Coordinates of C-alpha atoms in Angstrom, one line a residue:
M1 CA 93.5 -53.6 -258.0
S2 CA 90.3 -55.3 -256.9
L3 CA 86.9 -55.3 -258.7
R4 CA 85.6 -53.0 -256.0
E5 CA 88.5 -50.6 -256.4
R6 CA 88.1 -50.6 -260.2
W7 CA 84.4 -49.8 -259.9
D8 CA 85.0 -47.0 -257.4
G9 CA 87.8 -45.6 -259.5
L10 CA 85.6 -44.9 -262.4
P11 CA 84.3 -41.3 -262.6
A12 CA 80.9 -40.9 -261.0
G13 CA 79.3 -39.9 -264.3
V14 CA 80.6 -43.2 -265.9
R15 CA 79.1 -45.3 -263.1
A16 CA 75.8 -43.4 -263.3
R17 CA 75.5 -43.8 -267.1
A18 CA 76.5 -47.5 -266.7
V19 CA 73.3 -48.0 -264.7
S20 CA 70.9 -45.7 -266.6
D21 CA 72.0 -46.5 -270.1
A22 CA 72.9 -50.2 -269.8
R23 CA 70.1 -51.3 -272.1
D24 CA 71.6 -49.4 -274.9
R25 CA 75.1 -50.8 -274.4
I26 CA 74.4 -54.5 -274.3
P27 CA 75.2 -55.9 -277.8
V28 CA 71.8 -57.7 -278.1
P29 CA 69.4 -55.7 -280.3
S30 CA 65.7 -55.2 -279.9
A31 CA 63.6 -57.6 -281.9
D32 CA 62.2 -54.6 -283.7
V33 CA 65.6 -54.3 -285.5
R34 CA 64.6 -57.0 -287.9
E35 CA 67.8 -56.9 -290.0
A36 CA 69.8 -57.9 -286.9
W37 CA 67.8 -61.1 -286.5
A38 CA 67.7 -62.1 -290.2
G39 CA 69.2 -65.6 -290.9
L40 CA 69.6 -66.5 -287.2
P41 CA 68.5 -70.0 -286.2
A42 CA 65.1 -70.0 -284.5
P43 CA 63.9 -72.6 -282.0
T44 CA 60.6 -74.4 -282.6
V45 CA 57.6 -73.6 -280.4
D46 CA 54.9 -76.2 -280.0
H47 CA 51.9 -73.9 -279.9
D48 CA 49.5 -76.8 -279.3
A49 CA 51.2 -78.3 -276.2
P50 CA 49.8 -77.4 -272.8
W51 CA 52.0 -75.1 -270.7
P52 CA 53.7 -76.8 -267.7
Q53 CA 51.9 -76.0 -264.4
P54 CA 54.0 -76.4 -261.3
L55 CA 51.6 -77.5 -258.6
L56 CA 51.4 -77.2 -254.8
S57 CA 51.2 -81.0 -254.5
Q58 CA 54.5 -81.1 -256.3
Y59 CA 56.0 -78.4 -254.1
G60 CA 54.9 -80.2 -251.0
R61 CA 56.6 -83.4 -252.0
Y62 CA 59.9 -82.0 -250.7
W63 CA 58.6 -81.9 -247.1
R64 CA 56.5 -85.1 -247.3
E65 CA 59.0 -87.3 -249.3
G66 CA 62.2 -85.4 -249.6
N67 CA 61.7 -85.2 -253.3
R68 CA 63.0 -82.1 -255.0
T69 CA 62.7 -82.9 -258.7
G70 CA 58.9 -83.3 -258.5
Y71 CA 58.5 -79.5 -258.4
E72 CA 61.9 -78.3 -259.8
G73 CA 61.3 -80.3 -263.0
P74 CA 58.0 -78.6 -264.0
A75 CA 59.2 -75.2 -262.8
A76 CA 62.3 -75.6 -265.0
E77 CA 60.1 -76.7 -267.9
L78 CA 58.0 -73.6 -267.6
R79 CA 61.1 -71.3 -267.6
D80 CA 62.6 -73.2 -270.5
R81 CA 59.5 -73.0 -272.6
A82 CA 59.0 -69.3 -271.9
A83 CA 62.6 -68.7 -272.8
T84 CA 62.3 -70.7 -276.0
A85 CA 59.2 -68.7 -277.0
V86 CA 60.9 -65.4 -276.3
L87 CA 63.9 -66.5 -278.4
A88 CA 61.6 -67.6 -281.2
A89 CA 59.6 -64.4 -281.1
A90 CA 62.8 -62.3 -281.4
V91 CA 64.2 -64.3 -284.3
T92 CA 61.0 -64.8 -286.3
G93 CA 59.0 -61.8 -285.5
D94 CA 55.9 -64.1 -285.8
L95 CA 52.9 -63.0 -283.8
R96 CA 52.1 -66.6 -282.7
D97 CA 55.6 -66.9 -281.2
L98 CA 55.1 -63.5 -279.5
D99 CA 51.8 -64.6 -278.1
A100 CA 53.5 -67.7 -276.7
A101 CA 56.2 -65.6 -275.2
A102 CA 53.7 -63.3 -273.5
D103 CA 51.8 -66.4 -272.2
G104 CA 55.0 -67.8 -270.7
L105 CA 56.1 -64.5 -269.1
Q106 CA 52.6 -64.0 -267.6
L107 CA 52.5 -67.5 -266.2
L108 CA 55.9 -66.9 -264.6
C109 CA 54.5 -63.7 -263.0
E110 CA 51.5 -65.6 -261.7
Q111 CA 53.5 -68.3 -259.9
S112 CA 53.0 -68.2 -256.1
T113 CA 56.8 -68.4 -255.7
W114 CA 59.9 -68.5 -257.8
C115 CA 61.8 -70.1 -255.0
W116 CA 62.6 -73.9 -255.1
A117 CA 61.0 -75.8 -252.3
A118 CA 64.4 -77.1 -251.0
H119 CA 65.5 -73.5 -250.4
E120 CA 62.2 -72.0 -248.9
T121 CA 63.6 -71.4 -245.5
F122 CA 61.0 -68.7 -244.6
A123 CA 58.0 -71.1 -245.1
A124 CA 59.8 -73.9 -243.3
E125 CA 60.4 -71.7 -240.2
R126 CA 56.6 -71.4 -239.9
G127 CA 56.0 -75.1 -240.6
H128 CA 54.3 -74.2 -243.8
V129 CA 54.3 -75.7 -247.3
V130 CA 52.7 -72.7 -248.9
P131 CA 55.2 -69.9 -249.4
D132 CA 54.3 -66.4 -248.1
P133 CA 54.2 -64.0 -251.1
D134 CA 54.9 -61.1 -248.8
R135 CA 58.2 -62.6 -247.7
P136 CA 59.8 -64.0 -250.8
Y137 CA 63.0 -66.0 -250.5
L138 CA 65.8 -65.1 -252.9
D139 CA 67.4 -68.2 -254.1
L140 CA 68.6 -69.7 -257.4
G141 CA 65.1 -70.2 -258.7
A142 CA 64.0 -66.7 -258.0
A143 CA 67.2 -65.3 -259.5
E144 CA 66.9 -67.4 -262.7
T145 CA 63.3 -66.3 -263.2
A146 CA 64.1 -62.6 -262.7
G147 CA 67.0 -62.9 -265.2
L148 CA 64.8 -64.5 -267.8
L149 CA 62.2 -61.8 -267.4
A150 CA 64.9 -59.1 -267.7
W151 CA 66.4 -60.4 -270.9
A152 CA 62.9 -61.0 -272.4
D153 CA 62.1 -57.3 -271.7
L154 CA 65.4 -56.2 -273.3
V155 CA 64.6 -57.8 -276.6
L156 CA 60.8 -57.8 -276.8
A157 CA 60.0 -54.4 -275.2
P158 CA 58.3 -52.6 -278.1
A159 CA 56.6 -55.8 -279.4
L160 CA 55.2 -56.5 -276.0
D161 CA 53.9 -53.0 -275.6
R162 CA 52.1 -53.2 -278.9
R163 CA 50.7 -56.7 -278.4
V164 CA 50.0 -56.9 -274.6
P165 CA 50.2 -53.5 -273.1
G166 CA 50.7 -53.7 -269.3
L167 CA 52.7 -57.0 -269.2
R168 CA 56.0 -55.2 -268.9
E169 CA 54.7 -53.2 -265.9
R170 CA 53.6 -56.5 -264.3
I171 CA 57.0 -58.0 -264.9
R172 CA 58.7 -55.0 -263.2
W173 CA 56.4 -55.1 -260.2
E174 CA 57.0 -58.9 -259.7
V175 CA 60.8 -58.6 -260.1
R176 CA 60.9 -55.7 -257.7
R177 CA 59.0 -57.4 -254.9
R178 CA 60.4 -60.9 -255.3
V179 CA 64.1 -60.1 -256.1
L180 CA 65.3 -56.5 -256.1
R181 CA 63.6 -55.5 -252.8
P182 CA 64.7 -58.6 -250.9
F183 CA 68.2 -58.2 -252.3
R184 CA 68.4 -54.6 -251.0
E185 CA 66.7 -55.1 -247.7
V186 CA 68.0 -58.5 -246.5
R187 CA 71.8 -58.4 -246.2
D188 CA 72.5 -61.7 -244.5
W189 CA 71.6 -64.1 -247.3
H190 CA 73.9 -67.1 -246.8
W191 CA 75.1 -66.9 -250.4
L192 CA 76.6 -63.5 -249.9
G193 CA 79.5 -65.2 -248.2
L194 CA 79.8 -62.7 -245.4
D195 CA 81.2 -65.5 -243.2
G196 CA 84.0 -66.1 -245.8
H197 CA 82.3 -69.2 -247.3
Q198 CA 82.0 -68.6 -251.0
H199 CA 80.2 -70.9 -253.5
N200 CA 78.5 -70.8 -256.8
W201 CA 75.3 -69.2 -255.6
N202 CA 77.1 -65.9 -255.2
P203 CA 77.9 -65.1 -258.9
W204 CA 74.9 -67.1 -260.1
I205 CA 72.4 -64.9 -258.2
H206 CA 74.3 -61.7 -258.4
G207 CA 74.5 -62.0 -262.2
H208 CA 70.8 -62.3 -262.5
V209 CA 70.2 -59.5 -260.0
L210 CA 72.5 -57.3 -262.1
A211 CA 70.6 -58.0 -265.3
A212 CA 67.3 -57.4 -263.5
T213 CA 68.3 -54.0 -262.2
L214 CA 70.0 -52.9 -265.4
F215 CA 67.2 -53.8 -267.7
L216 CA 64.1 -53.4 -265.6
D217 CA 64.7 -51.1 -262.6
P218 CA 68.0 -49.1 -262.8
D219 CA 69.2 -48.6 -259.3
P220 CA 72.9 -47.6 -258.6
A221 CA 72.5 -48.9 -255.0
V222 CA 71.7 -52.4 -256.3
V223 CA 74.6 -52.3 -258.7
D224 CA 77.0 -51.3 -255.9
L225 CA 75.8 -54.2 -253.8
V226 CA 76.3 -56.6 -256.7
V227 CA 79.9 -55.3 -257.2
D228 CA 80.5 -55.9 -253.5
G229 CA 79.2 -59.5 -253.7
L230 CA 81.2 -60.3 -256.9
D231 CA 84.3 -58.8 -255.4
R232 CA 84.0 -61.1 -252.3
Y233 CA 83.6 -64.1 -254.6
L234 CA 86.6 -63.2 -256.8
A235 CA 88.8 -62.4 -253.8
A236 CA 88.1 -65.9 -252.4
Q237 CA 89.2 -67.8 -255.5
P238 CA 92.4 -69.7 -255.4
A239 CA 95.4 -68.4 -257.2
D240 CA 95.6 -71.5 -259.4
G241 CA 92.2 -70.9 -260.8
G242 CA 90.9 -74.2 -259.4
C243 CA 87.3 -74.8 -258.5
D244 CA 86.6 -77.2 -255.6
E245 CA 83.0 -77.6 -256.9
G246 CA 84.3 -79.3 -260.1
Y247 CA 83.8 -79.0 -263.8
G248 CA 80.0 -79.3 -263.8
Y249 CA 79.5 -76.5 -261.2
W250 CA 82.2 -74.4 -262.8
W251 CA 79.7 -73.4 -265.5
N252 CA 77.4 -72.0 -262.8
G253 CA 80.1 -70.5 -260.6
P254 CA 83.2 -69.0 -262.3
A255 CA 81.4 -68.8 -265.7
R256 CA 78.5 -66.9 -264.1
L257 CA 81.1 -64.5 -262.6
A258 CA 82.5 -63.9 -266.0
E259 CA 79.1 -63.2 -267.5
A260 CA 78.3 -60.7 -264.7
L261 CA 81.7 -59.0 -265.2
Q262 CA 80.9 -58.8 -268.9
L263 CA 77.6 -57.0 -268.2
L264 CA 79.5 -54.5 -266.0
D265 CA 82.2 -54.1 -268.7
W266 CA 79.6 -53.5 -271.5
S267 CA 77.6 -51.1 -269.3
T268 CA 80.7 -49.0 -268.7
G269 CA 81.6 -48.9 -272.4
G270 CA 84.6 -51.2 -271.7
L271 CA 86.1 -48.8 -269.1
L272 CA 85.8 -51.2 -266.2
A273 CA 88.1 -53.7 -268.0
P274 CA 88.2 -56.3 -265.1
W275 CA 89.9 -59.1 -267.0
T276 CA 93.4 -58.5 -265.6
I277 CA 92.2 -59.0 -262.0
P278 CA 93.9 -62.2 -260.7
P279 CA 93.1 -65.0 -260.9
L280 CA 90.5 -64.5 -263.8
A281 CA 92.9 -65.8 -266.5
E282 CA 93.7 -68.9 -264.6
M283 CA 90.0 -69.5 -263.7
S284 CA 89.2 -69.6 -267.4
R285 CA 91.6 -72.5 -267.9
Y286 CA 89.9 -74.9 -265.4
P287 CA 87.6 -76.6 -268.0
R288 CA 90.6 -77.4 -270.2
H289 CA 92.6 -78.7 -267.2
T290 CA 89.8 -81.1 -266.3
D291 CA 88.6 -82.2 -269.8
L292 CA 89.2 -85.9 -270.4
D293 CA 88.1 -85.6 -274.0
G294 CA 85.3 -87.4 -275.7
G295 CA 82.6 -85.9 -273.5
W296 CA 84.1 -86.9 -270.1
A297 CA 85.6 -84.7 -267.4
V298 CA 87.5 -85.1 -264.2
N299 CA 84.8 -84.8 -261.6
V300 CA 85.1 -84.0 -257.9
G301 CA 82.4 -83.8 -255.3
D302 CA 79.0 -83.5 -256.9
G303 CA 80.4 -83.0 -260.4
P304 CA 79.1 -85.3 -263.1
A305 CA 81.7 -87.4 -264.9
R306 CA 79.8 -87.0 -268.2
P307 CA 78.5 -83.4 -268.2
D308 CA 76.2 -82.0 -270.8
P309 CA 78.4 -81.1 -273.8
A310 CA 76.0 -78.3 -274.8
Q311 CA 77.7 -75.7 -272.5
P312 CA 77.9 -72.0 -273.2
W313 CA 81.3 -72.2 -274.8
H314 CA 80.9 -68.7 -276.2
V315 CA 81.2 -67.4 -272.6
L316 CA 84.6 -69.1 -272.3
H317 CA 85.6 -67.9 -275.7
R318 CA 84.9 -64.2 -274.9
W319 CA 86.6 -64.7 -271.5
G320 CA 89.7 -66.1 -273.0
A321 CA 89.9 -63.4 -275.6
A322 CA 89.4 -60.7 -272.9
C323 CA 92.2 -62.1 -270.8
G324 CA 94.5 -62.6 -273.8
A325 CA 94.5 -66.4 -273.2
A326 CA 95.0 -67.9 -276.7
D327 CA 94.9 -71.4 -275.3
V328 CA 91.5 -70.8 -273.7
V329 CA 90.1 -69.3 -276.9
A330 CA 91.4 -72.3 -279.0
Y331 CA 90.0 -74.8 -276.5
A332 CA 86.6 -73.1 -276.5
V333 CA 86.4 -73.1 -280.3
S334 CA 87.4 -76.8 -280.4
R335 CA 84.3 -77.6 -278.3
K336 CA 81.9 -75.5 -280.4
G337 CA 78.8 -77.4 -281.4
R338 CA 75.1 -77.0 -280.9
P339 CA 74.0 -74.0 -278.9
G340 CA 73.8 -74.8 -275.2
G341 CA 73.9 -73.6 -271.7
A342 CA 70.8 -72.9 -269.6
G343 CA 69.5 -69.4 -269.7
L344 CA 67.8 -66.9 -272.1
G345 CA 70.6 -64.4 -271.6
R346 CA 73.2 -66.9 -272.6
A347 CA 71.3 -67.8 -275.8
L348 CA 70.7 -64.2 -276.8
V349 CA 74.3 -63.2 -276.3
E350 CA 75.6 -66.2 -278.2
L351 CA 73.4 -65.4 -281.2
H352 CA 74.8 -61.8 -281.4
D353 CA 78.5 -62.6 -280.8
P354 CA 80.0 -62.2 -284.3
A355 CA 83.4 -63.5 -283.2
W356 CA 81.9 -66.7 -281.8
R357 CA 79.6 -67.2 -284.8
A358 CA 82.6 -66.9 -287.2
A359 CA 84.8 -69.2 -285.2
V360 CA 85.5 -72.5 -287.0
P361 CA 86.0 -75.6 -284.7
A362 CA 89.4 -77.2 -284.8
P363 CA 91.1 -79.6 -282.5
A364 CA 92.9 -78.1 -279.6
P365 CA 95.3 -80.3 -277.7
L366 CA 94.8 -80.8 -274.0
P367 CA 97.7 -80.2 -271.7
E368 CA 99.9 -83.2 -270.9
R369 CA 99.9 -82.2 -267.3
S370 CA 97.9 -79.8 -265.1
W371 CA 98.8 -79.2 -261.5
L372 CA 96.5 -77.0 -259.4
P373 CA 98.4 -76.6 -256.1
D374 CA 95.7 -74.7 -254.2
V375 CA 92.9 -77.2 -254.8
Q376 CA 95.5 -80.0 -254.9
L377 CA 94.4 -81.6 -258.2
L378 CA 96.8 -83.2 -260.6
V379 CA 95.7 -84.3 -264.1
C380 CA 98.1 -86.2 -266.4
R381 CA 97.4 -87.4 -269.9
A382 CA 99.2 -89.8 -272.2
P383 CA 98.0 -91.4 -275.4
G384 CA 95.1 -93.6 -274.4
I385 CA 95.3 -93.1 -270.7
A386 CA 94.9 -90.4 -268.1
L387 CA 95.2 -90.0 -264.4
A388 CA 93.5 -87.5 -262.1
V389 CA 94.3 -87.5 -258.4
K390 CA 93.2 -85.0 -255.7
G391 CA 94.3 -84.1 -252.2
G392 CA 92.2 -81.4 -250.5
H393 CA 90.0 -81.7 -247.5
N394 CA 86.5 -82.9 -246.6
D395 CA 84.7 -79.6 -246.2
E396 CA 84.9 -78.5 -249.8
N397 CA 81.8 -77.2 -251.6
H398 CA 79.5 -80.1 -252.6
N399 CA 81.9 -82.2 -250.7
H400 CA 82.4 -86.0 -250.9
N401 CA 84.8 -87.6 -248.4
D402 CA 87.4 -88.2 -251.1
A403 CA 90.7 -86.8 -250.0
G404 CA 93.4 -88.7 -251.9
S405 CA 91.0 -90.4 -254.3
Y406 CA 91.8 -90.7 -258.0
V407 CA 90.3 -91.4 -261.4
V408 CA 91.8 -93.4 -264.3
A409 CA 90.5 -92.9 -267.8
V410 CA 91.3 -95.3 -270.7
G411 CA 90.5 -94.1 -274.2
G412 CA 89.1 -90.9 -272.7
V413 CA 86.5 -92.8 -270.6
P414 CA 86.7 -93.2 -266.8
A415 CA 87.3 -96.8 -265.8
V416 CA 88.4 -96.3 -262.1
I417 CA 85.8 -93.8 -261.3
D418 CA 84.4 -91.1 -259.1
L419 CA 80.6 -91.7 -259.2
G420 CA 79.7 -88.0 -259.0
Q421 CA 76.4 -86.2 -258.4
P422 CA 73.4 -88.2 -257.3
T423 CA 69.8 -86.8 -257.7
Y424 CA 69.4 -84.2 -254.9
T425 CA 66.8 -84.9 -252.2
A426 CA 65.9 -83.3 -248.8
T427 CA 69.0 -84.9 -247.2
S428 CA 71.6 -83.8 -249.8
F429 CA 72.6 -80.7 -247.9
T430 CA 71.9 -81.6 -244.3
E431 CA 73.7 -83.4 -241.5
R432 CA 72.5 -86.7 -243.2
R433 CA 74.4 -86.0 -246.4
Y434 CA 76.9 -88.8 -245.8
E435 CA 74.2 -91.4 -245.5
Q436 CA 74.3 -91.2 -249.4
W437 CA 76.5 -94.0 -250.6
V438 CA 78.1 -91.9 -253.3
T439 CA 79.4 -89.3 -250.9
R440 CA 81.2 -91.8 -248.6
S441 CA 84.9 -92.6 -248.8
E442 CA 84.0 -96.3 -249.1
W443 CA 82.6 -95.6 -252.5
H444 CA 85.7 -93.7 -253.7
N445 CA 89.1 -95.2 -254.5
L446 CA 90.3 -95.1 -250.9
P447 CA 91.2 -97.5 -248.1
V448 CA 89.1 -98.4 -245.1
I449 CA 91.6 -98.3 -242.2
G450 CA 90.8 -100.2 -238.9
G451 CA 87.2 -100.4 -240.0
A452 CA 87.0 -96.6 -240.4
G453 CA 86.3 -94.5 -243.5
Q454 CA 87.1 -90.8 -243.9
E455 CA 85.0 -88.3 -242.1
P456 CA 83.6 -84.9 -243.1
G457 CA 85.1 -81.6 -242.0
R458 CA 88.1 -79.4 -242.9
A459 CA 90.3 -81.1 -240.3
F460 CA 90.0 -84.4 -242.3
R461 CA 92.4 -83.8 -245.2
A462 CA 95.4 -84.9 -247.2
T463 CA 98.8 -83.7 -245.8
D464 CA 102.3 -83.5 -247.2
V465 CA 100.9 -83.1 -250.7
R466 CA 103.6 -82.9 -253.3
A467 CA 103.5 -83.0 -257.1
D468 CA 106.5 -84.4 -258.8
G469 CA 106.1 -84.4 -262.6
D470 CA 103.4 -87.1 -263.4
A471 CA 103.1 -88.2 -259.8
L472 CA 101.3 -86.9 -256.7
H473 CA 102.5 -87.9 -253.2
L474 CA 100.2 -87.5 -250.2
D475 CA 99.7 -88.7 -246.7
L476 CA 96.1 -89.8 -246.1
S477 CA 96.3 -90.5 -242.4
R478 CA 94.8 -87.2 -241.3
A479 CA 91.7 -87.8 -243.4
Y480 CA 90.7 -90.6 -241.0
P481 CA 89.4 -90.5 -237.4
P482 CA 91.8 -91.3 -234.6
E483 CA 90.1 -94.7 -234.0
A484 CA 91.5 -95.8 -237.4
G485 CA 94.9 -96.0 -235.6
C486 CA 96.9 -94.9 -238.6
R487 CA 100.0 -92.8 -238.1
S488 CA 101.0 -92.6 -241.7
W489 CA 99.4 -93.6 -245.0
Q490 CA 101.7 -92.7 -247.9
R491 CA 100.0 -92.8 -251.3
T492 CA 101.7 -92.1 -254.6
A493 CA 99.7 -92.0 -257.8
R494 CA 101.6 -91.7 -261.0
L495 CA 101.2 -91.9 -264.8
D496 CA 103.9 -94.1 -266.3
R497 CA 104.1 -92.7 -269.9
A498 CA 106.5 -95.3 -271.1
R499 CA 104.3 -98.2 -270.2
G500 CA 100.9 -96.4 -270.8
A501 CA 99.9 -97.3 -267.3
V502 CA 98.8 -95.7 -264.0
V503 CA 100.4 -97.0 -260.9
V504 CA 99.0 -96.3 -257.4
S505 CA 101.2 -97.3 -254.5
D506 CA 100.2 -97.3 -250.8
D507 CA 102.4 -97.8 -247.7
W508 CA 101.1 -97.4 -244.2
D509 CA 102.2 -97.5 -240.6
P510 CA 101.5 -99.3 -238.4
A511 CA 101.4 -102.5 -240.5
V512 CA 97.8 -103.4 -239.8
P513 CA 95.1 -105.0 -242.0
A514 CA 93.4 -102.4 -244.2
V515 CA 90.9 -102.8 -247.1
L516 CA 91.4 -100.9 -250.3
H517 CA 88.4 -100.0 -252.4
H518 CA 88.3 -99.4 -256.2
V519 CA 85.1 -98.2 -257.8
L520 CA 84.8 -99.3 -261.4
S521 CA 82.6 -98.7 -264.4
G522 CA 81.5 -101.5 -266.8
E523 CA 81.2 -105.3 -266.5
P524 CA 83.9 -107.8 -265.5
V525 CA 85.5 -109.9 -268.2
T526 CA 88.0 -111.9 -266.2
H527 CA 88.7 -112.0 -262.5
R528 CA 91.4 -114.0 -260.8
A529 CA 94.2 -113.6 -258.3
G530 CA 96.1 -110.5 -259.1
E531 CA 94.0 -109.4 -262.1
L532 CA 90.7 -108.0 -263.1
V533 CA 89.7 -107.1 -266.6
I534 CA 86.5 -105.0 -266.9
R535 CA 84.9 -103.5 -269.9
F536 CA 82.9 -100.2 -270.1
R537 CA 83.6 -98.6 -273.5
S538 CA 86.8 -100.7 -273.9
P539 CA 88.5 -103.3 -271.7
V540 CA 90.7 -102.1 -268.8
R541 CA 93.1 -104.3 -266.9
L542 CA 93.8 -103.8 -263.1
S543 CA 96.7 -105.9 -261.7
W544 CA 98.2 -106.3 -258.3
D545 CA 100.3 -108.8 -256.3
P546 CA 98.7 -112.3 -257.0
A547 CA 99.7 -113.3 -253.4
L548 CA 96.9 -111.0 -252.2
G549 CA 94.4 -113.2 -254.0
A550 CA 91.5 -112.1 -256.2
G551 CA 89.9 -109.8 -253.7
H552 CA 86.1 -109.4 -253.6
L553 CA 84.2 -107.9 -256.5
E554 CA 80.8 -106.4 -255.5
R555 CA 78.1 -105.4 -258.0
H556 CA 76.1 -102.3 -257.0
P557 CA 72.8 -101.6 -258.9
V558 CA 72.5 -98.0 -260.0
D559 CA 68.8 -96.8 -259.8
D560 CA 69.4 -93.1 -259.4
P561 CA 68.5 -91.5 -262.7
L562 CA 71.4 -89.1 -262.8
L563 CA 74.0 -91.8 -262.0
R564 CA 72.3 -94.3 -264.3
G565 CA 72.5 -91.9 -267.2
V566 CA 76.3 -91.8 -266.7
W567 CA 77.3 -95.3 -265.6
G568 CA 74.4 -97.6 -266.8
G569 CA 72.6 -100.0 -264.6
A570 CA 75.4 -101.0 -262.3
V571 CA 78.9 -100.3 -261.1
H572 CA 81.4 -102.5 -259.3
R573 CA 83.7 -102.2 -256.4
L574 CA 86.9 -104.2 -256.1
V575 CA 87.8 -104.8 -252.4
I576 CA 91.3 -106.1 -251.6
A577 CA 92.7 -106.6 -248.1
A578 CA 96.4 -105.9 -247.5
T579 CA 98.7 -105.5 -244.4
A580 CA 101.4 -102.9 -245.0
T581 CA 101.7 -102.2 -248.7
F582 CA 99.7 -102.4 -251.9
E583 CA 100.3 -101.4 -255.5
L584 CA 97.7 -101.3 -258.3
T585 CA 98.5 -101.0 -262.0
V586 CA 95.9 -99.9 -264.5
T587 CA 96.4 -100.4 -268.2
S588 CA 94.4 -100.9 -271.3
G589 CA 92.9 -104.4 -271.4
D590 CA 93.6 -104.8 -275.1
P591 CA 96.3 -107.4 -275.9

């Protein structure tokens, strides 16, 4: 039974009360219930620091320079500081913290737009930089702000009414005109996925819209539309629970879906019980499948190889428990650390989750082997070494041209790498996307055939993909354009547990010169015919047929701040020419 069918199957009175009484059913108490907040950790608010002020000049940089972060950074700082003040006011009950919270909430209400410049399609249509307040664009930024205001109202309502009467009415007016009304009246937003293309914007925005209507402006019609949207997203998910957007975006895609479903389940008093809907249980396992341990993850597309460890693990913990997935619960607890994960709602729910607060971290073993056939991702682990190899196609969400590429981690740290997400600019999601070096197949662990790299589009894909234990076999020829002149490119990537090695073998037809690329972290230690030792966290040895020579080792400076934070100041690319076959072996470089 689908989510839509489950919702419609509830008695009308249950659905009506789920909307009208939701505030009373969410297990986050009002700040006026002081005993519920006693002893909880309170964030520190710097009352003397000036508030961030996102400026028009920063907004306009997107159109003038292609720079997104100049505005998105200060806008995020304003939201984060407001959320911190709200959280502090709820925990401490201190009037200085409450005044700071009110200041932050009022500043958010006074912003000309909550939309991020890169998404402001309506202004761009008119050739404007200044957004039109009468035609707000509902994007991630607008949804995030509405969600923050909704959760703030949930916990601080009586305190705000006493201290700053009228602020809550202003909050409701702004959320109605900027988010709830556009959500109801505009029904062709691209993130609704009406064309069948689903991505993380769907649950991310729908979840915040749901909180906004339940806590600020109860409207059954809005809740029905949210259920429709979430149902479309859930129905589009692969049966294996895989996420083609990767580990990093999983927290703002499937995890946002789980949070929205939890709100619906709480609001119905547990009667919705969506957790047995396929493939929710499998979706909850994705972070465990792709964890390389030690703070590193298997990354595909725009995913970071070293994601922020302060994720909302409590979300995964509740999800696993609701699905009866003991392995997910144990894994989530094993990662418990400092509170994390963007969003006021996440922080408030974490503080008032007694099962999560009582959970004691303990090691949870990662699976030796994970095969996700729908997204065509194989991850194999042995002591000290791991292999991840993907098939797929080149029209995935946040796509890189990487069909058939692989990652090798030694000691839990990627050595043969996927570079991951660069800092987004005006070209990141346009026809110029593949001008970025990190998105091109030449900067993945793939061949250049007949002078051609892989091309974008669903037609360019791995074929004949077959997992066999610790090995993945695939044909890469269809990932390349016809001018590459390749009829067959057979690749097998396997983890040799007995040797503690990864072996990648390539055979192609016709037997013509090709160039194989290997993107590497760290600095070279030795380099000679048939061998390269490179050190990042530890030495790693790559070996091949010495008759093919030493190949060419290129050093590429990394000046992008996101990539530099992961890989340091430079990466290397080993380029080796071969004619019909090539085999690479990767092992620890320790003697």
